[in-house]
Amino acid sequence: MESIKKIPPDKIYNELENVLKFYSFKNSTLLSNFLRYIVTETIDERQQFIKEYSIAVNALSRPSHFNPHDDAMVRIHAGRLRKLLSEYYSSDGKDNSVIINVPKGGYVPEFIHNNKMRHTDLPVSTSKTSPLITVFPFKTMAHRPDLEAFSQILSEEISAELSRFQDISVIGHFSPGAISKINENILEAANLIGADFIITGHIQIVDNKLHIRISLISSSSGKFISTKVFTPTTIDDGIRIQNEIVKDIVSTMGGYYGTIFKEMVKTSPSKISNNSSILKAICSYHEYQCSYSIENYATALSNLTEAVELDPNHSIAWAMLGEMHLASIALGLDNCKKTIEKSSHCITKALNIDPNCQQAWYAQALLHCFRKDQDNCLYAAEQCIKMNSNSSGIASGIGCILIFAGYFEKGFNLLENATHMNPAHPWWISVGYCYYYIHKKEYQKSLYWAEKMDFNETIWDPLLKAVSLSLLSEETAAKVHLNNLIELQPLIATEIKEILSSFMFSEEIVFRIINSLKRIGLKDDF
């Protein structure tokens, strides 16, 4: 490899040791082992053996039956590794003579002379676009080896599962000196490592029952943002209890619908508006997803367009922009035939930048839904969920997409699980529920979800209420909502059919919806 010939192995080894002294690497044995393995293999000219399987087994302590097709762990940790290298070379290592870089799309590192690199070549981010979370060891109030082991595994699993979210950076391993500082003052310890939020807790026995308390704390103010208490009767079935707790904590705290992101948006508005075009775009995307209005949609579209111009290598922003283009069709705002190809361009860019971007696979599933490609829609959906099943907002969206694509029960089960994990979800989830219950001919349940929407600037609010009431033979009430629909956006039957058919696979259900509207007065033409 040419870069090895230019830089002597001893200098590369020295740089590796420099990197591994960085606090983020010292706090992550897993990522340190990952980096040491791929660097050593490359120096020994064995880079052809650096594959997902070999990394998992030789560096990440995975068993020999590890299957990279079923487990995205290596790809997820590779993303974390690149983030830590970026942090190091934008801070402690910015003046080092050698730079270790792991290009996206592979695992073989590059070794580069720093003085020959242009600033734009450096894999660094000049602004912070994601919160840093530290998971401190949980305390046990009873000196029992089984409780202490359970506590350690629980905190490690929460750290590992939170690290699957691309919008969160996590520190979960600490040196003995750091643990001593944590025991003295958790706020000072968190501020020393630059953490925005702390997850900590304790395990004790109260009235012969386990009492597990897990809290999310703001490191800047010390405010308790959320606290959850779990009271299993025993830890005899420790793995099951641990999995249930981890799923509950991670699904409610992580992702754009989780407590961490919501708190960051609430407490740092100036940071969002002034410091980062990416963060500003992501927050406006989230606001649109939580509360629909024409203004929210337009703001999100504008901010995402600006963000990819200023930072063209941000895969999540490209994926979100691709999704927003498709949304314009479903919202009845755009019927241009080129919109799907415009969206495809954005999503392809996202996947080329980062093939393991969950948001991009989410957008890809939606794209295949609009292209009426059922098989590839399912494949993209499964790839997306495999990357992080605890991302409740994305999981609920994928559930709806699968329902629209005709995978009714698979999509419904995914949607139900996601909304039970975390009640916060995109506003348009109601469309998925209504479509499913219209398919099942359970029109009272369809009306329930239509009434939950309550966003009067979108055609879907009056449309779904009118359809559900019409199918329940409540024609007088249905006509009120049909009139609201026509006042909002004067649509005829063929135009509504075109919107529905743009992403809903079942012609029979679309026909039933259109007929229910015609029955209460919708015209075929003006």
Short mmCIF file of C-alpha atoms in Angstrom, two decimals:
data_model
loop_
_atom_site.label_atom_id
_atom_site.label_comp_id
_atom_site.label_asym_id
_atom_site.label_seq_id
_atom_site.Cartn_x
_atom_site.Cartn_y
_atom_site.Cartn_z
CA MET A 1 0.00 0.00 0.00
CA GLU A 2 1.52 3.29 -1.13
CA SER A 3 0.76 5.23 2.03
CA ILE A 4 2.63 2.64 4.16
CA LYS A 5 5.77 2.96 2.03
CA LYS A 6 5.73 6.72 2.48
CA ILE A 7 5.35 6.56 6.28
CA PRO A 8 7.56 4.12 8.25
CA PRO A 9 5.70 1.52 10.36
CA ASP A 10 7.25 2.79 13.60
CA LYS A 11 5.73 6.25 12.99
CA ILE A 12 2.34 4.69 12.32
CA TYR A 13 2.59 2.63 15.53
CA ASN A 14 3.52 5.80 17.45
CA GLU A 15 0.51 7.59 16.00
CA LEU A 16 -1.74 4.64 16.89
CA GLU A 17 -0.60 4.88 20.51
CA ASN A 18 -1.21 8.64 20.45
CA VAL A 19 -4.76 8.09 19.24
CA LEU A 20 -5.45 5.37 21.81
CA LYS A 21 -4.47 7.77 24.62
CA PHE A 22 -7.31 10.09 23.61
CA TYR A 23 -9.98 10.02 26.35
CA SER A 24 -12.74 8.75 24.05
CA PHE A 25 -10.65 5.75 23.04
CA LYS A 26 -9.48 5.12 26.61
CA ASN A 27 -13.14 4.94 27.55
CA SER A 28 -13.95 2.40 24.82
CA THR A 29 -12.01 -0.86 24.86
CA LEU A 30 -14.12 -2.09 21.95
CA LEU A 31 -13.21 0.73 19.57
CA SER A 32 -9.58 0.68 20.70
CA ASN A 33 -9.38 -3.02 19.81
CA PHE A 34 -11.09 -2.31 16.48
CA LEU A 35 -8.58 0.41 15.54
CA ARG A 36 -5.53 -1.52 16.75
CA TYR A 37 -6.58 -4.59 14.76
CA ILE A 38 -7.14 -2.86 11.40
CA VAL A 39 -3.97 -0.73 11.73
CA THR A 40 -1.78 -3.71 12.65
CA GLU A 41 -3.19 -5.89 9.85
CA THR A 42 -2.58 -3.12 7.31
CA ILE A 43 1.00 -2.49 8.44
CA ASP A 44 1.63 -6.25 8.17
CA GLU A 45 0.26 -6.05 4.60
CA ARG A 46 -2.70 -8.28 5.46
CA GLN A 47 -5.31 -5.70 4.53
CA GLN A 48 -7.02 -8.16 2.19
CA PHE A 49 -8.12 -10.06 5.31
CA ILE A 50 -9.78 -7.02 6.90
CA LYS A 51 -13.41 -8.00 6.49
CA GLU A 52 -16.49 -7.65 8.71
CA TYR A 53 -16.20 -11.23 9.90
CA SER A 54 -12.51 -11.03 10.83
CA ILE A 55 -13.01 -7.73 12.66
CA ALA A 56 -15.97 -9.13 14.63
CA VAL A 57 -14.16 -12.31 15.67
CA ASN A 58 -10.60 -11.01 16.16
CA ALA A 59 -11.25 -7.51 17.52
CA LEU A 60 -14.77 -7.40 18.90
CA SER A 61 -14.90 -10.78 20.70
CA ARG A 62 -17.75 -12.12 18.61
CA PRO A 63 -18.17 -15.94 18.33
CA SER A 64 -16.95 -17.87 15.29
CA HIS A 65 -20.51 -18.32 14.03
CA PHE A 66 -20.93 -14.53 13.65
CA ASN A 67 -22.84 -13.69 10.45
CA PRO A 68 -22.27 -10.13 9.12
CA HIS A 69 -25.37 -10.39 6.93
CA ASP A 70 -27.60 -10.73 9.99
CA ASP A 71 -25.71 -8.49 12.41
CA ALA A 72 -24.74 -4.89 11.55
CA MET A 73 -22.55 -4.53 14.66
CA VAL A 74 -19.25 -4.06 12.75
CA ARG A 75 -20.75 -1.41 10.46
CA ILE A 76 -22.24 0.43 13.43
CA HIS A 77 -18.97 0.42 15.39
CA ALA A 78 -17.07 1.49 12.26
CA GLY A 79 -19.26 4.60 12.17
CA ARG A 80 -18.48 5.25 15.84
CA LEU A 81 -14.76 4.73 15.15
CA ARG A 82 -14.79 7.34 12.37
CA LYS A 83 -16.56 9.77 14.72
CA LEU A 84 -13.90 9.35 17.42
CA LEU A 85 -11.06 9.76 14.90
CA SER A 86 -12.78 12.92 13.68
CA GLU A 87 -13.00 14.21 17.26
CA TYR A 88 -9.33 13.41 17.90
CA TYR A 89 -7.97 15.09 14.76
CA SER A 90 -10.08 18.18 15.34
CA SER A 91 -8.74 18.57 18.90
CA ASP A 92 -5.75 16.82 20.52
CA GLY A 93 -4.37 15.41 17.27
CA LYS A 94 -4.83 18.40 14.98
CA ASP A 95 -1.06 19.11 14.83
CA ASN A 96 0.13 15.49 14.57
CA SER A 97 2.41 14.72 11.62
CA VAL A 98 0.53 11.52 10.74
CA ILE A 99 -3.21 11.04 10.38
CA ILE A 100 -5.01 7.69 10.58
CA ASN A 101 -8.18 7.75 8.50
CA VAL A 102 -10.76 5.01 7.87
CA PRO A 103 -12.56 5.91 4.61
CA LYS A 104 -16.29 5.28 4.43
CA GLY A 105 -17.30 2.18 2.55
CA GLY A 106 -14.45 0.03 3.89
CA TYR A 107 -12.35 -0.86 6.92
CA VAL A 108 -8.77 -0.58 5.62
CA PRO A 109 -7.15 2.51 7.18
CA GLU A 110 -5.13 5.17 5.35
CA PHE A 111 -1.97 6.74 6.83
CA ILE A 112 -1.38 10.27 5.60
CA HIS A 113 1.17 13.04 6.17
CA ASN A 114 -0.72 15.86 7.88
CA ASN A 115 1.27 18.63 6.21
CA LYS A 116 0.24 17.40 2.77
CA MET A 117 -3.50 17.36 3.49
CA ARG A 118 -5.82 20.17 2.57
CA HIS A 119 -8.20 21.23 5.32
CA THR A 120 -11.16 20.01 3.26
CA ASP A 121 -9.63 16.51 3.10
CA LEU A 122 -9.63 16.08 6.84
CA PRO A 123 -12.38 13.80 8.12
CA VAL A 124 -13.39 16.24 10.84
CA SER A 125 -16.51 18.13 11.78
CA THR A 126 -16.09 21.73 12.87
CA SER A 127 -19.44 21.92 14.61
CA LYS A 128 -21.13 19.56 17.00
CA THR A 129 -24.31 18.14 15.50
CA SER A 130 -25.07 15.38 18.01
CA PRO A 131 -25.23 15.21 21.80
CA LEU A 132 -22.59 13.31 23.78
CA ILE A 133 -24.05 10.91 26.33
CA THR A 134 -22.13 9.24 29.13
CA VAL A 135 -23.52 6.12 30.80
CA PHE A 136 -22.04 6.02 34.28
CA PRO A 137 -21.83 2.69 36.17
CA PHE A 138 -25.01 1.88 38.07
CA LYS A 139 -24.66 1.61 41.83
CA THR A 140 -25.76 -1.43 43.80
CA MET A 141 -27.05 -0.79 47.30
CA ALA A 142 -26.48 -4.39 48.41
CA HIS A 143 -23.04 -6.01 48.17
CA ARG A 144 -24.10 -9.03 46.16
CA PRO A 145 -21.97 -10.34 43.28
CA ASP A 146 -25.05 -11.19 41.20
CA LEU A 147 -26.42 -7.65 41.51
CA GLU A 148 -23.04 -6.10 40.72
CA ALA A 149 -22.66 -8.28 37.60
CA PHE A 150 -26.22 -7.47 36.52
CA SER A 151 -25.57 -3.75 37.07
CA GLN A 152 -22.38 -3.77 34.98
CA ILE A 153 -23.97 -5.67 32.08
CA LEU A 154 -27.04 -3.41 32.16
CA SER A 155 -25.01 -0.19 31.84
CA GLU A 156 -22.84 -1.71 29.08
CA GLU A 157 -25.88 -2.85 27.10
CA ILE A 158 -27.54 0.57 27.36
CA SER A 159 -24.29 2.14 26.09
CA ALA A 160 -24.03 -0.33 23.20
CA GLU A 161 -27.66 0.06 22.10
CA LEU A 162 -27.59 3.87 22.31
CA SER A 163 -24.47 3.86 20.13
CA ARG A 164 -26.60 2.41 17.30
CA PHE A 165 -28.26 5.82 16.91
CA GLN A 166 -26.35 7.91 14.37
CA ASP A 167 -27.48 11.11 16.11
CA ILE A 168 -25.90 10.22 19.48
CA SER A 169 -22.28 9.80 20.64
CA VAL A 170 -21.82 7.57 23.69
CA ILE A 171 -19.11 7.03 26.30
CA GLY A 172 -19.66 4.00 28.50
CA HIS A 173 -16.22 2.71 29.58
CA PHE A 174 -14.04 4.39 32.20
CA SER A 175 -10.61 4.03 33.75
CA PRO A 176 -10.32 3.43 37.53
CA GLY A 177 -9.32 7.09 37.95
CA ALA A 178 -12.39 8.25 36.05
CA ILE A 179 -14.66 6.01 38.14
CA SER A 180 -13.18 7.54 41.28
CA LYS A 181 -14.08 11.00 39.94
CA ILE A 182 -17.59 9.79 39.03
CA ASN A 183 -18.08 8.56 42.59
CA GLU A 184 -17.03 11.97 43.91
CA ASN A 185 -19.19 14.21 41.69
CA ILE A 186 -21.03 13.01 38.60
CA LEU A 187 -21.59 16.52 37.20
CA GLU A 188 -17.91 17.43 37.37
CA ALA A 189 -16.98 14.07 35.86
CA ALA A 190 -19.43 14.57 32.98
CA ASN A 191 -18.20 18.11 32.29
CA LEU A 192 -14.58 16.93 32.25
CA ILE A 193 -15.33 14.58 29.36
CA GLY A 194 -17.61 17.08 27.61
CA ALA A 195 -20.83 15.06 28.02
CA ASP A 196 -24.14 16.83 27.50
CA PHE A 197 -26.22 14.23 29.32
CA ILE A 198 -25.68 11.57 31.98
CA ILE A 199 -27.48 8.25 32.27
CA THR A 200 -27.03 6.71 35.67
CA GLY A 201 -28.97 4.73 38.23
CA HIS A 202 -28.99 2.32 41.11
CA ILE A 203 -30.16 -1.17 41.93
CA GLN A 204 -31.40 -2.05 45.40
CA ILE A 205 -33.69 -4.45 47.20
CA VAL A 206 -36.82 -2.94 48.76
CA ASP A 207 -39.24 -5.20 50.67
CA ASN A 208 -37.53 -8.26 49.21
CA LYS A 209 -38.11 -6.95 45.66
CA LEU A 210 -35.66 -5.55 43.16
CA HIS A 211 -35.89 -1.80 42.65
CA ILE A 212 -34.02 -0.50 39.57
CA ARG A 213 -33.99 3.27 38.99
CA ILE A 214 -32.47 4.77 35.81
CA SER A 215 -32.24 8.54 35.32
CA LEU A 216 -31.32 10.94 32.53
CA ILE A 217 -29.61 14.08 33.86
CA SER A 218 -28.49 17.30 32.19
CA SER A 219 -24.77 17.67 32.91
CA SER A 220 -24.89 21.47 32.63
CA SER A 221 -27.73 22.08 35.09
CA GLY A 222 -27.93 18.85 37.07
CA LYS A 223 -31.65 18.72 36.28
CA PHE A 224 -33.30 15.29 36.23
CA ILE A 225 -34.90 15.11 32.79
CA SER A 226 -36.52 11.72 33.23
CA THR A 227 -36.50 8.82 35.67
CA LYS A 228 -37.81 5.30 35.22
CA VAL A 229 -38.29 2.67 37.89
CA PHE A 230 -38.40 -1.06 37.19
CA THR A 231 -39.46 -3.58 39.82
CA PRO A 232 -38.89 -7.15 38.61
CA THR A 233 -39.49 -9.71 41.35
CA THR A 234 -36.13 -11.41 40.78
CA ILE A 235 -33.09 -11.39 38.49
CA ASP A 236 -33.14 -15.17 38.04
CA ASP A 237 -34.11 -14.52 34.41
CA GLY A 238 -31.49 -11.77 34.16
CA ILE A 239 -31.09 -11.67 30.37
CA ARG A 240 -34.82 -11.27 29.74
CA ILE A 241 -35.15 -8.53 32.38
CA GLN A 242 -32.05 -6.77 31.07
CA ASN A 243 -33.36 -6.85 27.48
CA GLU A 244 -36.73 -5.45 28.52
CA ILE A 245 -35.15 -2.61 30.50
CA VAL A 246 -32.64 -1.76 27.75
CA LYS A 247 -35.39 -1.73 25.10
CA ASP A 248 -37.58 0.53 27.23
CA ILE A 249 -34.79 3.00 28.10
CA VAL A 250 -33.18 3.17 24.67
CA SER A 251 -36.40 3.45 22.65
CA THR A 252 -37.70 6.32 24.81
CA MET A 253 -34.39 8.22 25.10
CA GLY A 254 -32.77 7.70 21.67
CA GLY A 255 -33.64 9.00 18.21
CA TYR A 256 -35.44 12.12 17.01
CA TYR A 257 -38.54 11.25 19.05
CA GLY A 258 -36.57 10.44 22.20
CA THR A 259 -36.08 12.41 25.40
CA ILE A 260 -32.45 13.33 24.66
CA PHE A 261 -33.10 15.01 21.32
CA LYS A 262 -36.21 16.79 22.61
CA GLU A 263 -34.29 18.16 25.59
CA MET A 264 -31.43 19.33 23.38
CA VAL A 265 -33.87 21.20 21.11
CA LYS A 266 -35.63 22.77 24.10
CA THR A 267 -32.51 23.89 25.98
CA SER A 268 -30.17 24.91 23.11
CA PRO A 269 -32.20 26.92 20.57
CA SER A 270 -29.35 29.38 19.91
CA LYS A 271 -26.89 26.56 19.29
CA ILE A 272 -29.28 25.06 16.76
CA SER A 273 -30.04 28.29 14.89
CA ASN A 274 -26.53 29.76 14.86
CA ASN A 275 -23.96 26.98 15.05
CA SER A 276 -24.83 24.25 12.59
CA SER A 277 -26.81 24.20 9.36
CA ILE A 278 -27.11 20.42 9.73
CA LEU A 279 -28.54 20.57 13.24
CA LYS A 280 -30.88 23.37 12.24
CA ALA A 281 -32.10 21.30 9.27
CA ILE A 282 -32.57 18.14 11.34
CA CYS A 283 -34.53 20.04 13.98
CA SER A 284 -36.83 21.59 11.39
CA TYR A 285 -37.34 18.14 9.83
CA HIS A 286 -38.31 16.84 13.27
CA GLU A 287 -40.69 19.75 13.85
CA TYR A 288 -42.43 18.98 10.54
CA GLN A 289 -42.69 15.30 11.48
CA CYS A 290 -44.19 16.13 14.89
CA SER A 291 -46.59 18.86 13.82
CA TYR A 292 -47.72 19.40 10.24
CA SER A 293 -48.22 22.81 8.73
CA ILE A 294 -47.38 24.22 5.31
CA GLU A 295 -44.86 26.50 7.02
CA ASN A 296 -43.17 23.62 8.87
CA TYR A 297 -42.91 21.62 5.67
CA ALA A 298 -41.49 24.55 3.68
CA THR A 299 -38.99 25.41 6.43
CA ALA A 300 -37.73 21.82 6.67
CA LEU A 301 -37.37 21.53 2.90
CA SER A 302 -35.51 24.85 2.68
CA ASN A 303 -33.18 24.10 5.61
CA LEU A 304 -32.31 20.63 4.33
CA THR A 305 -31.62 21.98 0.84
CA GLU A 306 -29.28 24.59 2.33
CA ALA A 307 -27.64 22.02 4.64
CA VAL A 308 -26.57 19.64 1.83
CA GLU A 309 -25.18 22.59 -0.13
CA LEU A 310 -23.04 23.66 2.85
CA ASP A 311 -22.15 20.11 3.92
CA PRO A 312 -22.53 17.82 0.87
CA ASN A 313 -21.11 14.78 2.74
CA HIS A 314 -23.83 14.48 5.37
CA SER A 315 -25.77 11.31 4.58
CA ILE A 316 -28.64 11.88 7.05
CA ALA A 317 -29.43 15.32 5.61
CA TRP A 318 -29.47 13.93 2.06
CA ALA A 319 -31.78 11.09 3.15
CA MET A 320 -34.16 13.49 4.89
CA LEU A 321 -34.22 15.75 1.85
CA GLY A 322 -35.07 12.78 -0.39
CA GLU A 323 -37.92 11.87 1.95
CA MET A 324 -39.26 15.45 1.96
CA HIS A 325 -39.46 15.46 -1.85
CA LEU A 326 -41.59 12.30 -1.74
CA ALA A 327 -43.76 13.81 1.00
CA SER A 328 -44.69 16.67 -1.34
CA ILE A 329 -46.46 14.13 -3.59
CA ALA A 330 -48.35 12.47 -0.74
CA LEU A 331 -49.37 15.86 0.66
CA GLY A 332 -50.86 16.92 -2.67
CA LEU A 333 -48.34 19.77 -2.97
CA ASP A 334 -46.48 18.48 -6.02
CA ASN A 335 -47.51 16.28 -8.93
CA CYS A 336 -44.36 16.78 -11.03
CA LYS A 337 -43.22 13.52 -12.61
CA LYS A 338 -39.57 14.42 -11.94
CA THR A 339 -40.02 14.63 -8.15
CA ILE A 340 -39.45 10.90 -7.63
CA GLU A 341 -36.18 11.06 -9.58
CA LYS A 342 -35.14 14.15 -7.60
CA SER A 343 -35.76 12.16 -4.44
CA SER A 344 -33.88 9.17 -5.82
CA HIS A 345 -30.84 11.37 -6.47
CA CYS A 346 -30.80 12.52 -2.83
CA ILE A 347 -31.22 9.01 -1.41
CA THR A 348 -28.54 7.58 -3.70
CA LYS A 349 -26.18 10.33 -2.52
CA ALA A 350 -26.94 9.41 1.10
CA LEU A 351 -26.22 5.71 0.57
CA ASN A 352 -23.05 6.41 -1.42
CA ILE A 353 -21.75 8.58 1.44
CA ASP A 354 -22.72 6.06 4.11
CA PRO A 355 -24.09 2.64 3.08
CA ASN A 356 -24.99 2.03 6.74
CA CYS A 357 -27.08 5.16 7.25
CA GLN A 358 -30.38 4.00 8.76
CA GLN A 359 -32.17 7.19 7.70
CA ALA A 360 -31.10 6.52 4.10
CA TRP A 361 -32.47 2.96 4.13
CA TYR A 362 -35.68 4.36 5.61
CA ALA A 363 -35.96 6.84 2.72
CA GLN A 364 -35.04 4.06 0.28
CA ALA A 365 -37.98 1.94 1.51
CA LEU A 366 -40.28 4.93 1.01
CA LEU A 367 -38.87 5.53 -2.47
CA HIS A 368 -39.58 1.93 -3.50
CA CYS A 369 -43.10 2.36 -2.11
CA PHE A 370 -43.65 5.31 -4.48
CA ARG A 371 -42.11 3.31 -7.32
CA LYS A 372 -44.50 0.44 -6.56
CA ASP A 373 -41.55 -1.95 -6.19
CA GLN A 374 -42.90 -4.24 -3.48
CA ASP A 375 -39.93 -6.63 -3.14
CA ASN A 376 -37.30 -3.90 -2.89
CA CYS A 377 -39.50 -1.93 -0.51
CA LEU A 378 -39.53 -4.91 1.84
CA TYR A 379 -35.77 -5.46 1.46
CA ALA A 380 -34.94 -1.82 2.25
CA ALA A 381 -37.35 -1.87 5.21
CA GLU A 382 -35.73 -4.99 6.66
CA GLN A 383 -32.22 -3.53 6.21
CA CYS A 384 -33.36 -0.36 7.95
CA ILE A 385 -34.85 -2.11 10.99
CA LYS A 386 -31.87 -4.46 11.29
CA MET A 387 -29.59 -1.46 11.87
CA ASN A 388 -31.47 -0.31 14.97
CA SER A 389 -34.81 -1.83 15.93
CA ASN A 390 -35.01 0.45 18.98
CA SER A 391 -35.33 3.59 16.86
CA SER A 392 -39.05 3.89 17.49
CA GLY A 393 -39.78 6.82 15.18
CA ILE A 394 -38.14 5.12 12.22
CA ALA A 395 -39.71 1.76 13.10
CA SER A 396 -43.22 3.29 13.17
CA GLY A 397 -42.60 4.91 9.78
CA ILE A 398 -41.34 1.65 8.29
CA GLY A 399 -44.45 -0.07 9.66
CA CYS A 400 -46.65 2.39 7.75
CA ILE A 401 -44.61 2.03 4.57
CA LEU A 402 -45.03 -1.75 4.67
CA ILE A 403 -48.78 -1.38 5.22
CA PHE A 404 -49.01 0.92 2.18
CA ALA A 405 -46.96 -1.63 0.20
CA GLY A 406 -49.41 -4.43 0.96
CA TYR A 407 -47.51 -6.15 3.80
CA PHE A 408 -50.44 -5.45 6.10
CA GLU A 409 -49.78 -7.67 9.11
CA LYS A 410 -45.99 -7.34 9.05
CA GLY A 411 -46.29 -3.56 8.89
CA PHE A 412 -49.05 -3.37 11.50
CA ASN A 413 -47.11 -5.46 14.02
CA LEU A 414 -44.05 -3.27 13.54
CA LEU A 415 -46.15 -0.12 13.90
CA GLU A 416 -47.87 -1.39 17.06
CA ASN A 417 -44.58 -2.39 18.70
CA ALA A 418 -42.99 0.96 17.87
CA THR A 419 -45.85 3.07 19.23
CA HIS A 420 -45.99 0.94 22.39
CA MET A 421 -42.24 1.43 22.91
CA ASN A 422 -42.55 5.19 22.50
CA PRO A 423 -45.89 7.00 22.03
CA ALA A 424 -44.07 9.89 20.28
CA HIS A 425 -44.11 9.35 16.52
CA PRO A 426 -44.55 11.17 13.16
CA TRP A 427 -47.96 12.82 12.68
CA TRP A 428 -48.71 10.83 9.52
CA ILE A 429 -48.71 7.48 11.39
CA SER A 430 -52.48 8.00 11.55
CA VAL A 431 -52.63 7.57 7.77
CA GLY A 432 -51.03 4.13 8.11
CA TYR A 433 -53.41 3.07 10.86
CA CYS A 434 -56.47 4.30 8.92
CA TYR A 435 -55.36 2.52 5.75
CA TYR A 436 -54.85 -0.71 7.70
CA TYR A 437 -58.27 -0.54 9.41
CA ILE A 438 -60.03 0.35 6.14
CA HIS A 439 -58.37 -2.77 4.70
CA LYS A 440 -59.73 -4.76 7.67
CA LYS A 441 -63.16 -3.05 7.30
CA GLU A 442 -62.93 -1.92 10.93
CA TYR A 443 -64.17 1.59 10.25
CA GLN A 444 -64.72 2.66 13.86
CA LYS A 445 -61.00 2.10 14.51
CA SER A 446 -60.18 3.97 11.32
CA LEU A 447 -62.24 6.92 12.59
CA TYR A 448 -60.42 6.77 15.95
CA TRP A 449 -57.05 7.28 14.21
CA ALA A 450 -58.43 9.90 11.83
CA GLU A 451 -59.64 11.95 14.80
CA LYS A 452 -56.23 11.64 16.51
CA MET A 453 -54.56 13.47 13.60
CA ASP A 454 -56.06 16.96 14.16
CA PHE A 455 -53.87 18.90 11.69
CA ASN A 456 -56.16 21.21 9.72
CA GLU A 457 -53.59 22.31 7.12
CA THR A 458 -53.18 18.88 5.55
CA ILE A 459 -55.69 17.23 3.21
CA TRP A 460 -55.29 13.99 5.18
CA ASP A 461 -57.13 15.31 8.23
CA PRO A 462 -60.52 16.04 6.59
CA LEU A 463 -60.06 13.29 3.99
CA LEU A 464 -59.64 10.44 6.47
CA LYS A 465 -62.42 11.74 8.72
CA ALA A 466 -64.79 12.03 5.76
CA VAL A 467 -63.90 8.54 4.48
CA SER A 468 -64.22 6.84 7.89
CA LEU A 469 -67.57 8.49 8.66
CA SER A 470 -68.90 7.72 5.18
CA LEU A 471 -67.93 4.07 5.54
CA LEU A 472 -69.77 4.08 8.89
CA SER A 473 -72.84 5.51 7.07
CA GLU A 474 -72.65 8.73 9.11
CA GLU A 475 -73.16 10.81 6.00
CA THR A 476 -74.10 14.15 7.58
CA ALA A 477 -70.91 14.34 9.66
CA ALA A 478 -68.89 12.99 6.72
CA LYS A 479 -70.11 15.79 4.42
CA VAL A 480 -68.85 18.42 6.87
CA HIS A 481 -65.32 17.06 6.58
CA LEU A 482 -65.60 16.68 2.79
CA ASN A 483 -66.55 20.36 2.56
CA ASN A 484 -63.52 21.20 4.76
CA LEU A 485 -61.34 19.21 2.38
CA ILE A 486 -62.65 21.01 -0.70
CA GLU A 487 -62.24 24.41 0.99
CA LEU A 488 -58.66 23.55 1.95
CA GLN A 489 -57.72 22.22 -1.47
CA PRO A 490 -60.36 21.98 -4.23
CA LEU A 491 -59.72 18.42 -5.39
CA ILE A 492 -61.81 16.22 -7.65
CA ALA A 493 -62.05 12.43 -7.44
CA THR A 494 -59.38 11.77 -10.08
CA GLU A 495 -56.88 14.05 -8.28
CA ILE A 496 -57.46 12.38 -4.91
CA LYS A 497 -57.15 8.96 -6.57
CA GLU A 498 -53.83 10.04 -8.08
CA ILE A 499 -52.48 11.09 -4.66
CA LEU A 500 -53.64 7.88 -2.99
CA SER A 501 -52.34 5.67 -5.79
CA SER A 502 -48.92 7.35 -5.70
CA PHE A 503 -47.92 5.20 -2.71
CA MET A 504 -50.89 2.94 -1.80
CA PHE A 505 -50.55 -0.42 -3.53
CA SER A 506 -54.09 -1.79 -3.15
CA GLU A 507 -56.35 -0.61 -5.99
CA GLU A 508 -59.32 -2.15 -4.19
CA ILE A 509 -58.80 0.01 -1.06
CA VAL A 510 -58.21 3.15 -3.13
CA PHE A 511 -61.43 2.40 -5.03
CA ARG A 512 -63.32 1.94 -1.72
CA ILE A 513 -61.98 5.26 -0.40
CA ILE A 514 -62.91 7.19 -3.56
CA ASN A 515 -66.38 5.63 -3.70
CA SER A 516 -67.01 6.53 -0.06
CA LEU A 517 -66.25 10.18 -0.92
CA LYS A 518 -68.36 10.14 -4.08
CA ARG A 519 -71.26 8.81 -2.06
CA ILE A 520 -71.24 11.99 0.06
CA GLY A 521 -70.82 14.42 -2.83
CA LEU A 522 -67.26 14.39 -4.21
CA LYS A 523 -67.37 15.26 -7.91
CA ASP A 524 -65.50 13.60 -10.75
CA ASP A 525 -64.99 17.04 -12.28
CA PHE A 526 -65.83 20.69 -11.63
#
